[in-house]
Amino acid sequence: MSNSGIKKIFEQFSAEGTLLDGSPTGSGHIHTTWLIRTAEEDRPDYIVQKINHIVFPPVAEMMGNIQKVTGHISAKNKTSTNGKVLEIIKTRAGTSYYTDPEGNHWRMYRKISPGISYDVVPNNKVAFEAGRAFGKFIGDLRDLPANEIYPVIPGFNSMEMRFEQLKKAVKTDPLKRVSEVKKEIGYAFDRIDDMLVISSLEKEGKLPQRITHNDTKLNNVLFDNDDKAVCVIDLDTVMPGLSLYDFGDTIRTAANTAEEDEPDTRKINFSLPVFKAYSEGFLKETISFLNTYETDHLALSAQYMTFIMGIRFLADYILGDVYYTTRYSNHNLDRCRAQFRLMQLMNEKYTDTRNIIKQTLEKYRTGNTGKP
Ligand code: ADP
Ligand code: GN1
Ligand code: MG
């Protein structure tokens, strides 16, 4: 979009300052995001997003959720100097988003500055900090009543629903792509039962519903220049869910030494030091309230979230790339293969990851840091 196009959008909002320029930013797969720089040095910059309303049809309810969640977190952290909360900038009409004459919905946030996002972990401190930030996020929302949050995408991380969607895609096969991906489909069928363990525990009520983020990939937390996590972003999917979803999805992205869509699967490794650092950050904030079913399944949740993303990318490939933003024709297939490779590596190190969780819990419970 041209500068004049984005300026027209910017002018709908009650922002401070005048637009210097607007440019695409970030590597999210869902919305279209621009960074707006203002001309005045003493005015904030902004983030403008064209909301993907195919993925999120109940836009008003989604924005209502974000207002509730950010309001709740701000009220809890009034005196804290660490960390920031995502801030919605209202339109001049006082609403939380603007609908243009073509029916597109737009929103604006204050830009977190510096707000560095990483697709790949640069060091273990970033992993620890991400764990702390996402763990604190669940903790801060513990007393927000679940019925106040609208289920924007019901079943978002439900393995049963996602597997049904894959089976339906295979059956429909609109582009005759299924014959190309027999191996990947076979892998999905081989591993599904192991993954449904978490779904069964959820049904039995052993894994409690909490208000969770549900899309905790590493680039949905922003860092400052000292690698301190400063703000959890991308709050569109905040809904009742499992703590395991949030733990697992950051491990999926952070403990992968390569990009999420790495086409050369030999470059993919699963990093135990990153797993450990993230677990330490996450458990520091959550050990006081997670139950033993949750802590017992943290290691498995990494595979659960990696698998669910693998089957979602696979289904989207089969259906003709209708959901995720793709940059080339096999992009979703590369993403799927990379996820399944990562999952194999996680499975090979499953015992190690379970031990890391055990040792971390022990360390926090006894205060024994293991140092002489
Ligand atoms: P998507 O759902 O498409 O991933 P996000 O809300 O995560 O959309 O935004 C995409 C990217 O834009 C983020 O990964 C981040 O780099 C950047 N971004 C979003 N909101 C902010 C913000 N308030 N401040 C700074 N950067 C932001
Ligand atoms: C999408 O919005 P973004 O890019 O942070 C997706 C997540 C997937 C992720 C895979 C609403 O996240 O569920 O985990 O891509 N978000 C939605 O990278 O589907
Ligand atoms: Mg995002």
XYZ file of C-alpha atoms and ligand atoms in Angstrom:
419
model
C 0.000 0.000 0.000
C 1.238 3.515 -0.828
C 2.161 6.099 1.803
C -0.974 8.058 0.930
C -3.125 4.952 1.329
C -1.711 4.149 4.759
C -1.924 7.861 5.703
C -5.684 7.760 5.104
C -5.950 4.833 7.482
C -3.647 6.443 10.050
C -5.815 9.559 10.047
C -8.811 7.568 11.238
C -7.101 7.017 14.596
C -6.501 9.331 17.558
C -2.733 9.218 17.239
C -0.227 11.783 18.395
C 2.051 13.138 15.694
C 2.024 13.196 11.919
C 2.895 10.369 9.589
C 6.457 10.345 8.261
C 6.172 7.000 6.484
C 4.645 3.550 6.682
C 6.308 0.259 5.734
C 5.427 -3.445 6.036
C 6.865 -5.053 9.159
C 7.082 -8.374 11.005
C 6.799 -11.945 9.781
C 3.326 -12.899 11.019
C 1.329 -15.273 8.834
C -2.131 -13.834 9.405
C -2.568 -10.061 9.358
C -0.942 -7.419 7.173
C 1.156 -5.230 9.412
C 2.731 -1.799 8.850
C 5.079 0.207 11.002
C 4.123 3.888 11.012
C 6.911 6.285 11.837
C 5.870 9.730 12.984
C 7.732 12.858 11.965
C 8.141 14.225 15.494
C 10.915 12.792 17.686
C 8.858 13.146 20.850
C 5.839 11.264 19.474
C 5.392 7.492 19.484
C 5.502 5.323 16.398
C 2.588 3.008 15.659
C 1.660 -0.386 14.307
C -1.264 -0.523 11.889
C -2.844 -3.852 10.981
C -5.341 -4.863 8.374
C -7.176 -7.577 10.272
C -7.547 -10.900 8.504
C -11.306 -11.218 8.928
C -11.463 -14.523 7.069
C -9.431 -16.061 9.897
C -11.106 -13.907 12.573
C -14.693 -13.224 11.494
C -15.945 -11.971 14.894
C -13.777 -8.840 14.751
C -15.754 -6.841 17.330
C -15.652 -9.707 19.847
C -11.944 -10.269 19.236
C -11.179 -6.589 19.861
C -13.385 -6.751 22.967
C -11.296 -9.668 24.250
C -8.070 -7.743 23.663
C -9.415 -4.730 25.552
C -10.414 -6.913 28.511
C -7.134 -8.786 28.602
C -4.905 -5.716 28.273
C -7.031 -3.830 30.835
C -6.755 -6.710 33.292
C -2.996 -7.051 32.883
C -2.433 -3.275 33.157
C -4.467 -3.048 36.352
C -2.421 -5.894 37.866
C 0.935 -4.407 36.972
C 0.259 -0.741 37.773
C 3.333 -0.333 39.895
C 5.632 -2.463 37.782
C 8.338 -0.746 35.781
C 9.210 -3.982 33.974
C 7.297 -4.786 30.879
C 4.587 -3.158 28.872
C 1.088 -4.013 27.805
C -0.148 -3.865 24.242
C -2.041 -0.561 23.841
C -4.940 -0.210 21.427
C -5.215 3.267 19.909
C -8.860 4.184 19.457
C -10.294 5.651 16.280
C -11.395 9.268 16.233
C -14.936 7.923 16.581
C -13.891 6.206 19.831
C -14.012 2.614 18.542
C -11.287 -0.011 18.814
C -11.064 -0.575 15.037
C -11.983 1.144 11.805
C -13.937 -0.367 8.920
C -13.140 1.118 5.511
C -15.655 1.490 2.662
C -14.493 -1.861 1.185
C -15.307 -3.653 4.424
C -11.711 -4.159 5.584
C -11.093 -3.787 9.300
C -8.076 -1.876 10.618
C -6.602 -1.423 14.065
C -3.710 0.477 15.534
C -1.359 -0.205 18.430
C 1.280 1.966 20.001
C 4.615 0.595 18.802
C 6.639 -1.013 21.564
C 10.080 0.625 21.351
C 12.455 -0.979 21.196
C 10.341 -4.017 20.452
C 12.612 -6.605 18.936
C 11.038 -9.818 17.673
C 13.003 -12.964 16.905
C 12.026 -15.797 14.589
C 15.023 -17.841 15.808
C 16.440 -17.674 19.338
C 19.729 -15.729 19.457
C 20.755 -16.893 22.966
C 19.452 -18.698 26.053
C 18.545 -15.492 27.876
C 15.934 -14.771 25.212
C 14.523 -18.272 25.750
C 14.362 -17.826 29.527
C 12.748 -14.410 29.150
C 10.169 -15.686 26.680
C 9.244 -18.401 29.178
C 8.933 -15.871 31.949
C 6.764 -13.557 29.848
C 4.342 -16.242 28.632
C 4.209 -17.886 32.068
C 3.423 -14.550 33.720
C 0.768 -13.924 31.077
C -1.155 -17.043 32.158
C -0.610 -16.129 35.816
C -1.898 -12.582 35.341
C -5.073 -13.867 33.682
C -5.878 -16.516 36.290
C -8.565 -14.397 37.914
C -10.174 -13.132 34.718
C -13.453 -15.083 34.453
C -13.411 -17.332 31.388
C -16.996 -16.411 30.482
C -15.847 -12.838 29.847
C -13.725 -14.023 26.944
C -15.385 -14.764 23.619
C -14.152 -18.005 21.959
C -12.978 -16.308 18.763
C -11.858 -19.522 17.038
C -13.491 -22.446 18.849
C -11.274 -25.516 19.066
C -8.236 -23.519 17.926
C -5.710 -25.973 19.408
C -7.973 -29.012 19.514
C -6.060 -31.975 18.103
C -9.251 -33.842 17.287
C -10.640 -30.921 15.303
C -7.374 -30.279 13.442
C -6.988 -33.958 12.589
C -10.567 -34.062 11.287
C -9.742 -31.019 9.139
C -6.725 -32.834 7.730
C -8.789 -35.953 6.980
C -11.419 -33.835 5.247
C -8.738 -32.077 3.167
C -7.307 -35.466 2.138
C -10.749 -36.674 1.153
C -11.588 -33.553 -0.858
C -8.145 -33.206 -2.449
C -9.238 -30.253 -4.634
C -5.856 -29.794 -6.360
C -4.845 -33.454 -6.545
C -1.927 -32.815 -4.215
C -2.535 -35.796 -1.930
C -0.454 -38.192 -4.032
C 2.588 -35.927 -3.458
C 2.247 -35.973 0.320
C 1.536 -39.626 1.097
C 4.600 -39.828 3.327
C 3.536 -36.837 5.433
C -0.021 -38.140 5.733
C 1.391 -41.498 6.835
C 3.472 -39.818 9.534
C 0.408 -37.933 10.781
C -1.585 -41.155 11.091
C 1.340 -42.885 12.866
C 1.665 -40.215 15.541
C -1.892 -39.044 16.184
C -2.665 -41.489 19.009
C 0.322 -40.343 21.076
C -0.888 -36.777 20.744
C -4.446 -37.561 21.791
C -3.185 -38.391 25.291
C -3.344 -34.674 26.062
C -6.857 -34.391 24.621
C -8.039 -37.318 26.778
C -6.635 -35.762 29.947
C -8.387 -32.539 29.038
C -11.713 -34.353 28.600
C -11.270 -36.083 31.947
C -10.877 -32.645 33.537
C -7.338 -33.383 34.680
C -5.864 -30.552 32.642
C -7.676 -27.371 33.694
C -8.976 -24.766 31.286
C -7.160 -21.485 31.823
C -7.157 -18.285 29.856
C -4.196 -18.815 27.619
C -2.572 -17.021 24.703
C -2.721 -19.990 22.302
C -0.246 -18.584 19.753
C 2.937 -18.223 21.768
C 5.428 -18.469 18.970
C 8.644 -16.712 19.775
C 7.954 -13.682 17.583
C 4.815 -12.942 19.586
C 6.880 -11.604 22.475
C 8.950 -8.446 22.078
C 12.364 -7.787 23.638
C 14.422 -4.753 24.570
C 18.082 -4.211 23.677
C 19.219 -6.200 26.744
C 17.154 -9.228 25.669
C 14.581 -8.659 28.374
C 11.059 -9.627 27.331
C 8.989 -6.452 27.407
C 5.612 -7.237 25.894
C 3.446 -10.171 24.844
C 1.673 -9.314 21.580
C -0.714 -10.911 19.057
C -3.553 -11.336 21.532
C -6.174 -12.350 18.945
C -6.319 -15.966 20.063
C -6.489 -15.377 23.820
C -9.204 -17.800 24.878
C -9.804 -20.576 27.368
C -7.181 -23.238 26.642
C -4.460 -25.349 28.214
C -1.212 -24.123 29.749
C 0.384 -26.883 27.651
C -0.515 -25.093 24.423
C 1.418 -22.013 25.460
C 4.425 -23.918 26.750
C 4.541 -26.198 23.707
C 4.200 -23.564 21.029
C 7.154 -21.499 22.191
C 9.308 -24.617 22.424
C 8.226 -25.453 18.858
C 9.557 -22.135 17.610
C 12.339 -21.296 20.066
C 14.070 -24.664 20.506
C 14.170 -25.137 16.738
C 17.629 -23.973 15.663
C 16.332 -23.251 12.144
C 13.460 -21.223 10.727
C 9.943 -22.630 10.972
C 9.894 -23.123 7.192
C 13.492 -24.335 6.647
C 13.374 -26.286 3.363
C 16.595 -28.200 4.123
C 15.528 -30.391 7.033
C 19.164 -31.358 7.732
C 19.617 -27.855 9.144
C 16.945 -28.414 11.783
C 18.049 -29.247 15.308
C 16.215 -29.344 18.593
C 18.125 -27.451 21.266
C 18.055 -28.897 24.779
C 19.761 -25.801 26.304
C 16.970 -23.629 24.863
C 14.364 -26.097 26.143
C 15.945 -25.846 29.596
C 16.178 -22.048 29.602
C 12.571 -21.637 28.432
C 11.323 -24.181 30.995
C 13.131 -22.348 33.783
C 11.536 -19.041 32.809
C 8.067 -20.529 32.353
C 8.084 -22.571 35.558
C 9.436 -19.686 37.605
C 6.140 -17.918 36.944
C 3.789 -20.900 36.931
C 5.113 -23.497 39.398
C 2.866 -22.134 42.141
C -0.345 -22.988 40.298
C 0.236 -25.701 37.653
C -1.080 -29.117 38.681
C 0.931 -32.339 38.330
C -0.865 -33.408 35.133
C 0.233 -30.148 33.588
C 3.857 -30.381 34.701
C 3.986 -34.094 33.755
C 2.977 -33.271 30.182
C 5.032 -30.151 29.482
C 7.629 -32.197 27.597
C 4.945 -33.882 25.476
C 3.256 -30.536 24.771
C 6.233 -29.533 22.607
C 5.454 -32.448 20.298
C 1.717 -31.765 20.518
C 2.069 -28.192 19.262
C 4.668 -29.105 16.641
C 2.421 -31.871 15.356
C -0.697 -29.697 15.294
C 1.145 -27.082 13.260
C 2.531 -29.764 10.940
C -0.959 -31.081 10.193
C -2.392 -27.563 9.810
C 0.308 -26.651 7.262
C -0.263 -29.987 5.497
C -4.038 -29.483 5.307
C -3.542 -25.956 3.990
C -1.129 -27.232 1.336
C -3.638 -29.872 0.227
C -6.439 -27.295 0.113
C -4.400 -24.906 -2.046
C -2.836 -22.518 0.524
C -6.016 -20.761 1.504
C -5.252 -19.931 5.150
C -1.608 -19.039 5.750
C 0.277 -16.330 3.911
C 2.703 -18.150 1.600
C 5.657 -16.772 -0.355
C 6.128 -19.612 -2.879
C 4.150 -22.574 -4.140
C 5.513 -25.293 -1.817
C 5.803 -23.039 1.217
C 3.196 -24.821 3.339
C 4.666 -28.192 2.416
C 8.148 -27.049 3.479
C 6.641 -25.805 6.727
C 4.924 -29.141 7.307
C 8.076 -31.150 6.596
C 10.130 -28.920 8.875
C 7.587 -29.391 11.700
C 7.531 -33.162 11.302
C 11.337 -33.312 11.272
C 11.473 -31.210 14.420
C 8.932 -33.473 16.040
C 11.062 -36.545 15.311
C 14.028 -34.839 16.960
C 11.903 -33.898 19.966
C 10.783 -37.495 20.245
C 14.391 -38.725 20.215
C 15.160 -36.372 23.126
C 11.888 -36.917 24.953
C 13.498 -38.532 28.012
C 16.010 -35.683 28.275
C 13.248 -33.087 28.159
C 11.238 -34.911 30.829
C 14.327 -34.964 33.033
C 14.908 -31.247 32.520
C 11.369 -30.508 33.676
C 11.792 -32.776 36.717
C 15.102 -31.154 37.661
C 13.727 -27.641 37.200
C 10.711 -28.373 39.395
C 12.998 -29.880 42.020
C 15.332 -26.894 41.892
C 12.501 -24.408 42.420
C 10.799 -26.513 45.093
C 13.891 -27.076 47.198
C 15.715 -23.869 46.383
C 18.630 -26.093 45.398
C 20.294 -24.449 42.411
C 22.764 -27.317 41.994
C 25.703 -24.952 42.579
C 28.295 -25.838 45.270
P 0.292 -11.838 13.024
O -0.954 -12.409 13.643
O 0.169 -11.651 11.576
O 1.485 -12.622 13.468
P 1.192 -9.804 14.960
O 0.208 -9.046 15.781
O 1.978 -10.847 15.634
O 0.438 -10.357 13.645
O 2.194 -8.745 14.326
C 3.188 -9.106 13.375
C 4.545 -8.546 13.769
O 4.443 -7.092 13.874
C 5.053 -8.995 15.123
O 5.728 -10.232 15.076
C 5.981 -7.831 15.495
O 7.221 -7.965 14.823
C 5.261 -6.613 14.921
N 4.393 -5.952 15.955
C 3.082 -6.189 16.171
N 2.604 -5.406 17.172
C 3.642 -4.654 17.584
C 3.782 -3.598 18.585
N 2.772 -3.188 19.333
N 5.004 -3.021 18.721
C 6.062 -3.421 17.961
N 5.988 -4.383 16.999
C 4.791 -5.000 16.805
C -0.079 -18.117 12.890
O -0.404 -15.024 13.628
P 0.893 -15.765 13.726
O 1.732 -15.677 12.523
O 1.582 -15.353 15.012
C -1.238 -18.931 13.443
C -0.735 -19.816 14.581
C 0.369 -20.714 14.073
C 1.452 -19.875 13.418
C 2.470 -20.768 12.763
C -4.534 -17.265 14.082
O 0.450 -17.294 13.921
O -1.762 -20.623 15.086
O 0.964 -21.358 15.145
O 0.917 -18.996 12.412
N -2.280 -18.035 13.919
C -3.554 -18.259 13.584
O 3.603 -20.026 12.522
O -3.918 -19.230 12.918
Mg 2.219 -12.907 15.343
